[in-house]
Coordinates of C-alpha atoms in Angstrom, one line a residue:
M16 CA 45.3 146.8 156.5
M17 CA 48.4 147.8 158.2
K18 CA 49.8 150.9 159.6
S19 CA 53.4 152.0 161.5
I20 CA 52.7 152.8 165.2
R21 CA 55.0 154.2 167.8
F22 CA 54.5 153.6 171.6
T23 CA 56.5 154.3 174.5
N24 CA 57.9 152.0 177.1
A25 CA 59.7 153.9 179.4
E26 CA 62.4 155.6 178.1
I27 CA 62.0 153.5 174.7
T28 CA 60.4 154.4 172.0
M29 CA 59.1 151.6 170.8
A30 CA 58.1 150.6 167.0
G31 CA 55.4 148.3 165.9
N32 CA 53.2 147.5 162.8
L33 CA 49.6 147.7 163.6
F34 CA 47.2 144.5 161.5
L35 CA 43.5 145.6 161.4
P36 CA 40.9 143.4 160.6
E37 CA 39.2 143.1 156.7
N38 CA 36.4 145.5 156.9
F39 CA 37.7 147.5 159.9
N40 CA 35.0 149.6 161.5
E41 CA 36.6 152.5 163.9
S42 CA 33.6 152.4 165.9
A43 CA 33.5 148.9 166.7
C44 CA 35.6 147.2 169.8
Y45 CA 37.8 144.5 168.6
P46 CA 39.6 141.4 170.4
A47 CA 43.3 142.0 170.0
I48 CA 46.5 139.8 170.0
V49 CA 50.2 141.0 170.4
V50 CA 52.7 138.9 168.6
V51 CA 56.2 138.5 169.8
H52 CA 59.3 137.8 167.7
P53 CA 62.6 135.6 168.1
S54 CA 65.6 136.7 169.5
G55 CA 67.9 138.4 166.8
G56 CA 64.0 139.0 164.7
V57 CA 62.0 141.9 163.7
K58 CA 58.1 142.8 163.2
E59 CA 58.8 142.1 159.4
Q60 CA 59.6 138.7 159.9
T61 CA 57.9 135.9 161.4
S62 CA 55.7 137.8 164.3
G63 CA 54.4 139.8 161.3
L64 CA 53.3 137.2 158.8
Y65 CA 51.3 135.4 161.7
A66 CA 49.8 139.1 163.0
E67 CA 48.9 139.3 159.5
E68 CA 47.7 136.1 159.7
L69 CA 45.2 136.5 162.8
A70 CA 44.2 139.7 161.6
R71 CA 42.5 138.2 158.9
H72 CA 40.4 136.6 160.7
G73 CA 38.8 139.3 162.9
Y74 CA 41.8 140.0 165.5
I75 CA 43.6 143.5 166.0
T76 CA 47.0 142.3 166.1
L77 CA 50.1 143.9 167.0
A78 CA 53.7 143.2 165.8
F79 CA 56.8 144.8 167.1
D80 CA 60.6 145.3 167.7
A81 CA 61.7 144.4 170.9
A82 CA 63.7 147.4 172.7
Y83 CA 67.2 148.2 171.7
Q84 CA 66.4 146.4 168.3
G85 CA 64.8 147.0 164.6
E86 CA 63.0 150.3 164.3
S87 CA 63.1 150.7 168.3
S88 CA 65.2 153.0 170.2
G89 CA 67.5 152.5 172.9
E90 CA 71.5 151.6 173.2
P91 CA 73.4 149.5 172.8
R92 CA 71.8 148.0 169.8
Q93 CA 71.2 144.6 169.9
L94 CA 71.1 144.5 173.9
E95 CA 68.5 141.4 174.5
N96 CA 67.6 141.5 178.0
P97 CA 65.1 139.1 178.7
Y98 CA 63.2 141.2 181.7
H99 CA 63.1 143.9 179.0
R100 CA 61.1 141.8 176.6
V101 CA 58.7 140.8 179.1
E102 CA 58.1 144.6 179.4
D103 CA 57.9 145.3 176.3
I104 CA 54.6 143.2 176.0
S105 CA 53.4 144.9 178.6
A106 CA 54.1 148.5 177.4
A107 CA 52.3 147.3 174.1
I108 CA 49.4 145.7 175.8
D109 CA 49.4 149.4 177.4
Y110 CA 49.2 151.0 173.7
L111 CA 46.4 148.2 173.2
V112 CA 44.1 149.5 176.2
A113 CA 44.2 153.5 175.2
Q114 CA 42.7 152.8 171.7
H115 CA 38.9 152.8 171.7
C116 CA 38.4 150.0 168.8
V117 CA 40.3 147.4 171.3
D118 CA 38.3 145.5 174.4
E119 CA 40.7 145.5 176.7
Q120 CA 38.9 142.5 178.1
R121 CA 40.1 140.6 175.2
I122 CA 43.4 140.5 174.4
G123 CA 45.5 137.8 173.9
V124 CA 49.7 137.5 173.5
V125 CA 51.3 134.7 170.7
G126 CA 54.8 134.2 171.2
I127 CA 57.6 132.5 168.9
C128 CA 60.6 131.0 169.9
A129 CA 62.2 133.1 172.4
G130 CA 59.4 135.3 172.1
G131 CA 57.1 132.4 173.3
G132 CA 59.2 132.3 176.4
Y133 CA 58.6 135.6 176.9
A134 CA 55.1 135.5 176.3
I135 CA 54.3 132.8 178.9
H136 CA 56.0 135.1 181.2
A137 CA 54.5 138.0 180.9
T138 CA 51.4 136.3 181.0
M139 CA 51.8 135.0 184.3
L140 CA 52.5 138.8 185.4
D141 CA 49.9 140.5 183.8
R142 CA 46.5 139.5 184.0
R143 CA 45.4 141.8 181.5
I144 CA 46.5 138.6 178.9
K145 CA 43.3 136.5 178.9
A146 CA 45.1 133.8 176.7
L147 CA 48.4 132.6 175.3
G148 CA 49.5 131.0 172.3
T149 CA 53.5 130.0 171.2
V150 CA 55.1 128.8 168.4
S151 CA 58.2 127.1 168.7
A152 CA 59.0 128.4 172.5
V153 CA 62.4 128.6 173.8
N154 CA 63.4 128.9 177.4
Y155 CA 66.0 131.2 176.4
G156 CA 67.8 130.3 179.8
D157 CA 67.3 127.2 179.3
M158 CA 68.8 127.1 176.4
Y159 CA 72.0 127.9 177.2
R160 CA 72.1 125.8 180.3
Q161 CA 70.3 122.8 179.1
G162 CA 71.3 122.7 175.3
W163 CA 69.2 123.6 172.3
E164 CA 68.3 119.7 172.7
G165 CA 67.7 120.0 176.3
N166 CA 71.1 117.2 176.6
Q167 CA 73.7 119.8 177.8
Q168 CA 75.0 119.9 181.3
P169 CA 74.3 123.0 183.0
A170 CA 77.4 123.4 184.2
S171 CA 78.9 124.1 181.4
S172 CA 76.9 127.3 181.0
L173 CA 79.1 128.9 183.6
E174 CA 81.8 130.0 181.3
L175 CA 80.0 132.1 179.6
L176 CA 78.8 134.0 183.0
Q177 CA 82.4 134.7 182.9
M178 CA 82.6 135.9 179.7
A179 CA 79.8 138.4 180.1
A180 CA 81.8 139.6 182.7
E181 CA 85.0 140.1 181.0
Q182 CA 83.1 141.6 178.3
R183 CA 81.4 144.4 180.7
T184 CA 85.0 145.8 182.3
A185 CA 86.2 145.8 179.0
E186 CA 83.4 148.1 177.9
A187 CA 83.3 150.1 181.7
K188 CA 86.9 151.0 180.5
G189 CA 86.1 152.6 177.1
A190 CA 86.2 149.2 174.6
A191 CA 83.6 149.1 171.5
T192 CA 80.1 147.1 172.2
G193 CA 81.2 143.1 172.2
Y194 CA 78.6 141.4 169.9
L195 CA 78.4 137.4 169.5
P196 CA 76.3 135.8 166.4
T197 CA 72.8 134.7 166.8
T198 CA 73.1 132.2 163.7
P199 CA 75.6 130.4 162.0
S200 CA 77.6 133.0 159.7
S201 CA 77.3 129.2 157.5
V202 CA 75.3 126.1 156.8
E203 CA 78.9 124.7 157.5
E204 CA 79.0 126.0 160.6
A205 CA 75.7 125.2 161.7
Q206 CA 75.3 122.5 164.9
N207 CA 72.2 120.8 163.6
R208 CA 69.0 120.7 161.2
D209 CA 67.4 123.5 163.5
F210 CA 70.7 126.0 163.3
A211 CA 71.7 125.2 159.3
E212 CA 67.8 126.4 158.8
A213 CA 68.3 129.4 160.9
Y214 CA 71.0 130.7 158.6
E215 CA 69.0 130.0 155.5
Y216 CA 66.0 131.9 157.5
Y217 CA 67.9 135.0 159.2
R218 CA 70.9 135.2 156.4
T219 CA 69.5 134.6 152.9
P220 CA 66.8 136.2 151.1
R221 CA 64.3 133.6 152.7
A222 CA 63.8 136.1 155.3
M223 CA 66.9 138.0 156.0
H224 CA 66.2 141.8 157.1
R225 CA 68.5 144.9 157.2
N226 CA 67.5 145.7 160.6
A227 CA 68.1 142.2 161.8
P228 CA 71.7 141.7 161.7
S229 CA 72.0 138.3 163.5
R230 CA 74.0 139.4 166.8
F231 CA 73.3 140.7 170.3
T232 CA 75.4 142.2 172.8
T233 CA 77.7 139.6 174.7
R234 CA 76.8 141.1 178.3
S235 CA 73.5 140.0 177.7
L236 CA 74.7 136.4 178.4
A237 CA 74.8 137.6 182.4
Q238 CA 70.9 137.9 181.6
L239 CA 70.2 135.1 179.3
V240 CA 72.3 132.2 180.9
T241 CA 70.4 133.0 184.9
Y242 CA 67.3 133.9 183.3
D243 CA 64.1 131.0 183.7
A244 CA 60.5 131.9 181.6
F245 CA 59.2 128.8 183.1
N246 CA 59.7 129.7 186.6
L247 CA 57.1 129.6 188.4
A248 CA 54.8 128.4 186.2
N249 CA 53.2 125.6 188.0
I250 CA 51.6 128.8 190.4
F251 CA 51.2 131.8 188.4
L252 CA 50.2 130.2 184.3
T253 CA 46.5 130.2 184.8
Q254 CA 45.0 131.7 181.8
P255 CA 44.0 129.3 178.6
M256 CA 47.3 128.4 176.8
L257 CA 47.9 126.5 173.2
V258 CA 51.6 125.6 172.5
I259 CA 52.4 124.4 169.2
A260 CA 56.1 123.1 168.2
G261 CA 57.0 120.9 165.1
S262 CA 57.4 117.4 165.8
E263 CA 61.0 118.0 163.9
A264 CA 61.6 120.6 166.1
G265 CA 64.8 120.4 168.4
T266 CA 63.0 122.2 170.8
R267 CA 60.1 120.4 171.2
W268 CA 60.9 119.2 174.8
M269 CA 60.5 123.1 176.3
T270 CA 57.0 123.3 174.4
E271 CA 56.2 119.8 176.3
E272 CA 57.8 120.8 179.4
I273 CA 55.5 124.3 179.9
Y274 CA 52.7 122.3 178.7
Q275 CA 53.6 119.7 181.7
R276 CA 54.0 122.6 184.0
A277 CA 51.8 125.5 183.9
A278 CA 48.7 125.6 186.2
S279 CA 46.2 126.3 183.6
Q280 CA 42.7 124.2 183.8
N281 CA 42.4 124.8 180.1
K282 CA 45.6 123.7 178.4
N283 CA 46.6 122.7 175.0
L284 CA 49.9 121.1 173.1
H285 CA 49.7 120.4 169.6
I286 CA 52.4 119.2 167.3
V287 CA 52.7 119.9 163.7
N288 CA 53.8 116.7 161.6
G289 CA 56.6 117.2 160.4
A290 CA 57.5 121.1 161.0
T291 CA 61.1 122.0 162.3
H292 CA 61.4 124.5 164.8
I293 CA 62.4 127.2 161.8
A294 CA 59.4 125.9 159.5
M295 CA 57.1 126.9 161.6
Y296 CA 58.4 130.8 161.2
D297 CA 57.2 131.0 157.3
Q298 CA 56.7 127.8 156.0
P299 CA 52.5 128.1 154.2
E300 CA 51.8 124.7 155.3
Y301 CA 52.6 125.2 158.5
V302 CA 52.0 128.4 159.3
S303 CA 48.2 128.1 158.6
E304 CA 47.7 125.0 160.3
A305 CA 49.3 126.7 163.4
A306 CA 46.8 130.0 162.5
G307 CA 43.7 127.7 162.2
K308 CA 44.3 126.2 165.9
F309 CA 44.6 129.8 167.5
V310 CA 41.8 131.3 165.4
S311 CA 39.1 128.3 167.0
F312 CA 41.2 128.8 170.9
F313 CA 40.8 132.6 171.0
A314 CA 37.9 132.5 169.2
E315 CA 36.5 130.3 172.2
H316 CA 38.7 131.7 175.2
L317 CA 38.4 135.6 174.2
Y318 CA 34.6 134.9 173.9
R319 CA 34.7 133.9 177.4
Q320 CA 35.8 137.5 178.8
L321 CA 32.1 138.5 177.2
A322 CA 30.5 136.3 180.6
D323 CA 30.1 139.7 182.2
F324 CA 27.6 140.8 179.6
D325 CA 24.1 140.2 178.3
L326 CA 24.2 139.7 174.7
V327 CA 20.9 139.7 173.0
M328 CA 21.8 139.5 169.7
L329 CA 25.1 137.8 168.1
I330 CA 26.2 138.2 164.7
N331 CA 28.4 136.0 163.0
N332 CA 29.4 138.2 160.0
A333 CA 33.1 137.2 159.6
G334 CA 33.9 135.6 156.1
F335 CA 35.9 135.5 153.3
G336 CA 35.8 133.6 149.7
D337 CA 37.6 132.3 146.8
F338 CA 36.9 132.9 143.1
S339 CA 38.9 129.8 141.6
M340 CA 38.1 126.7 140.1
P341 CA 39.0 123.8 142.6
W342 CA 42.3 122.7 140.8
D343 CA 43.7 126.1 140.9
I344 CA 42.7 127.5 144.3
D345 CA 45.5 128.4 147.2
L346 CA 45.5 125.8 149.3
A347 CA 46.5 127.9 152.1
K348 CA 43.9 130.4 151.3
A349 CA 41.4 127.9 151.2
T350 CA 42.7 126.4 155.0
R351 CA 42.2 130.0 155.8
M352 CA 38.5 130.3 154.7
L353 CA 37.5 126.9 156.3
D354 CA 39.4 128.3 159.7
L355 CA 37.0 131.4 159.6
N356 CA 33.9 130.6 157.2
V357 CA 33.4 126.9 159.2
K358 CA 35.1 126.9 162.3
A359 CA 35.5 129.9 164.1
L360 CA 31.5 130.1 163.6
T361 CA 30.6 127.1 164.2
T362 CA 32.9 127.5 168.1
L363 CA 31.5 131.0 168.9
S364 CA 27.7 130.0 167.3
L365 CA 28.1 126.9 170.0
L366 CA 29.6 128.7 172.8
Y367 CA 26.7 131.5 172.4
T368 CA 23.9 128.8 172.4
R369 CA 25.5 127.0 175.6
D370 CA 25.2 130.0 177.2
Y371 CA 22.0 131.9 176.0
A372 CA 20.0 128.3 174.8
D373 CA 17.4 129.5 177.4
R374 CA 17.2 133.1 177.6
E375 CA 15.2 135.7 174.8
A376 CA 18.6 136.1 172.6
T377 CA 19.4 135.8 168.7
L378 CA 22.2 134.5 167.0
I379 CA 22.5 135.3 163.4
N380 CA 24.9 133.9 161.4
V381 CA 25.4 135.4 157.4
S382 CA 26.0 132.8 154.8
S383 CA 25.3 133.7 151.8
V384 CA 23.2 133.5 148.4
G385 CA 26.1 130.7 148.0
G386 CA 25.3 129.1 150.2
Y387 CA 21.8 128.0 148.7
S388 CA 23.2 127.5 144.7
L389 CA 26.5 126.4 143.5
F390 CA 28.2 129.0 141.5
D391 CA 30.6 127.2 139.3
I392 CA 33.6 130.0 139.7
A393 CA 33.4 129.1 143.8
V394 CA 32.4 125.8 144.9
T395 CA 34.7 125.6 147.4
Y396 CA 33.4 129.2 148.9
C397 CA 29.6 127.6 148.6
A398 CA 30.4 124.8 150.0
T399 CA 31.4 126.5 153.1
K400 CA 28.2 128.8 152.8
F401 CA 26.0 125.3 152.8
F402 CA 27.5 124.2 155.6
V403 CA 26.5 127.5 157.6
A404 CA 22.9 127.7 156.1
A405 CA 22.7 124.2 157.0
F406 CA 24.4 124.1 160.6
T407 CA 22.1 127.7 161.3
E408 CA 18.8 126.2 160.1
G409 CA 19.4 122.8 162.0
L410 CA 20.1 124.8 165.3
A411 CA 17.1 126.9 164.6
Q412 CA 14.9 123.9 164.4
N413 CA 16.3 121.9 167.4
L414 CA 16.3 125.1 169.6
R415 CA 12.5 125.0 168.4
D416 CA 11.8 121.5 168.7
Q417 CA 13.3 121.8 172.5
G418 CA 11.3 125.0 173.7
K419 CA 14.1 126.9 174.1
K420 CA 14.1 130.8 174.6
M421 CA 16.6 131.3 172.1
R422 CA 15.9 131.6 167.9
A423 CA 19.1 131.2 165.5
K424 CA 18.6 132.7 161.8
V425 CA 20.4 132.6 158.7
I426 CA 21.0 135.8 156.3
A427 CA 22.2 135.1 152.9
P428 CA 23.1 137.8 150.6
G429 CA 24.3 138.7 147.5
P430 CA 27.2 140.7 146.3
T431 CA 27.3 143.8 148.8
Q432 CA 29.8 146.7 148.4
S433 CA 32.1 145.9 150.9
E434 CA 35.9 145.0 150.6
F435 CA 34.7 141.2 150.4
V436 CA 35.4 140.6 146.4
V437 CA 38.4 142.7 146.4
H438 CA 40.0 140.4 149.3
S439 CA 38.2 136.9 147.0
S440 CA 39.2 137.5 143.6
D441 CA 42.7 137.7 142.8
N442 CA 41.5 140.4 140.7
G443 CA 40.5 142.7 142.8
G444 CA 38.1 145.3 142.3
I445 CA 34.0 146.0 143.8
S446 CA 32.7 144.1 141.1
G447 CA 35.4 141.2 140.5
D448 CA 36.6 142.9 137.3
G449 CA 33.7 141.6 135.9
L450 CA 32.3 138.3 138.4
F451 CA 29.3 140.4 139.1
A452 CA 27.6 143.2 137.3
E453 CA 27.6 146.4 139.1
E454 CA 24.0 146.4 139.7
S455 CA 23.6 143.4 141.4
F456 CA 25.3 145.0 144.5
I457 CA 23.2 146.3 147.7
T458 CA 24.6 148.8 149.9
A459 CA 26.1 147.0 153.0
E460 CA 23.6 149.7 154.7
K461 CA 20.9 147.9 152.7
L462 CA 22.0 144.6 154.0
A463 CA 22.3 145.6 157.8
D464 CA 18.4 146.7 157.3
Y465 CA 17.6 143.6 155.6
T466 CA 19.4 141.5 158.7
W467 CA 17.5 143.9 160.9
Q468 CA 13.9 142.9 159.3
L469 CA 14.6 139.0 159.3
F470 CA 16.1 139.6 163.3
D471 CA 12.0 141.7 163.7
S472 CA 10.3 138.5 162.2
D473 CA 9.4 134.8 162.9
S474 CA 11.0 133.7 159.8
T475 CA 14.4 131.5 159.9
V476 CA 16.4 132.7 156.5
G477 CA 16.6 136.0 154.8
I478 CA 17.1 135.6 150.9
V479 CA 18.2 138.6 148.9
N480 CA 17.1 137.3 145.7
T481 CA 18.2 138.5 142.1
D482 CA 15.7 141.5 141.9
R483 CA 18.3 142.6 145.7
Q484 CA 15.1 142.3 147.6
L485 CA 14.7 140.2 150.9
M486 CA 12.8 136.8 150.8
L487 CA 12.0 135.9 154.5
K488 CA 11.5 132.3 154.8
S489 CA 10.8 129.3 156.2
P490 CA 14.0 126.9 156.7
V491 CA 14.6 125.3 153.5
Y492 CA 16.6 122.8 153.9
P493 CA 14.8 119.1 154.6
Y494 CA 15.2 118.4 158.7
I495 CA 14.0 114.8 160.1
N496 CA 13.3 114.0 163.3
V497 CA 14.8 110.8 164.1
P498 CA 13.4 108.8 166.5
H499 CA 15.1 107.8 169.9

């Protein structure tokens, strides 16, 4: 679910798209991620795509138009002031922390291209940012000083400062605002492969948008050429970070540079094989790979912000499915399903177990009746839930064998009245348009009651049978103690 919002940054009215997780509950408290668009981009393009993707995994996400750009206010239009762009990010966080449904201790940021450089700078300045992610990050100042591929002499950028000064003088005397293109006007004008693809992305139906005119103010060169998004990263960039770049991107060197320079003791570099700089913006296989990495990364590092709380119970209820034959399944959707149902759940379960194994605490993972029986229309989904059930049962037995205080349990419901079927079936509808009989569903309230019964029992497994009744059971999967 997405809704348009407005927030302020000093005198500027900022326009944003707020993405909410599936089954959003206004009374709950969610981690949040700000997603920052490239120079010349708008929230409806790659930043919105990543924001929507991350929201599917349980985050509140905010993609917004930079001040002076898109639907945000400010004159002159298309001003690209890097310092204002960084302040935009903090203003977005101001908006988020004022929302009762956002956990202000679990806020991350993801920046793309120049937005990645701005996100890096903002993370150094704003300690409310607990974890940082970038995609195809560009330090805009370095790009002008050293070139797209890092092979240019910085002195050559001096003429750009002169150009900015002359244009500003002309405008002070009444001339119209001067502009320069952010992308080539044709493939033939492109300096390299990345620029040719930038033309395709911004100036053709691939991703062109009426609010992204592919130009910026000439006067912006004065700030851009002298800007350094990575300055003092060796001192101040201490938060956990995951930086991602394509193996074929001309800008890959900037991602590798910030990875080396950052002071963070928990920094991760991921190179996407075969991807170019722009391909990371929208190509499904590359976006899916990056998003999957971010899901696990933020799950771990935003979880760490809960260290001050005593979590006597953790319920892993996130997950979605797919009702397709294996040869028809959408691979991008299957990857998202694995990321959420298996990777994110396992990451959170292991982190919780590490912290609470010797304390009175309970972990309840939500599997499915499809975690104990294979359904012909959902083999891939069932396999993920078989993993959840087997993993949780095994964890429960490990804890018991080792005399640990923590308990692990697994609840396995059947069809439940929620948005799950809508998002799992291409046809939609609470009954899955015939996938399940209407009378086979239980209410969400009934499932909550069954989950509490499982928590309050000595059983490890709770399975909702075909009569919609809860069966409390001992572990189902064979468990073998290996001599060692």
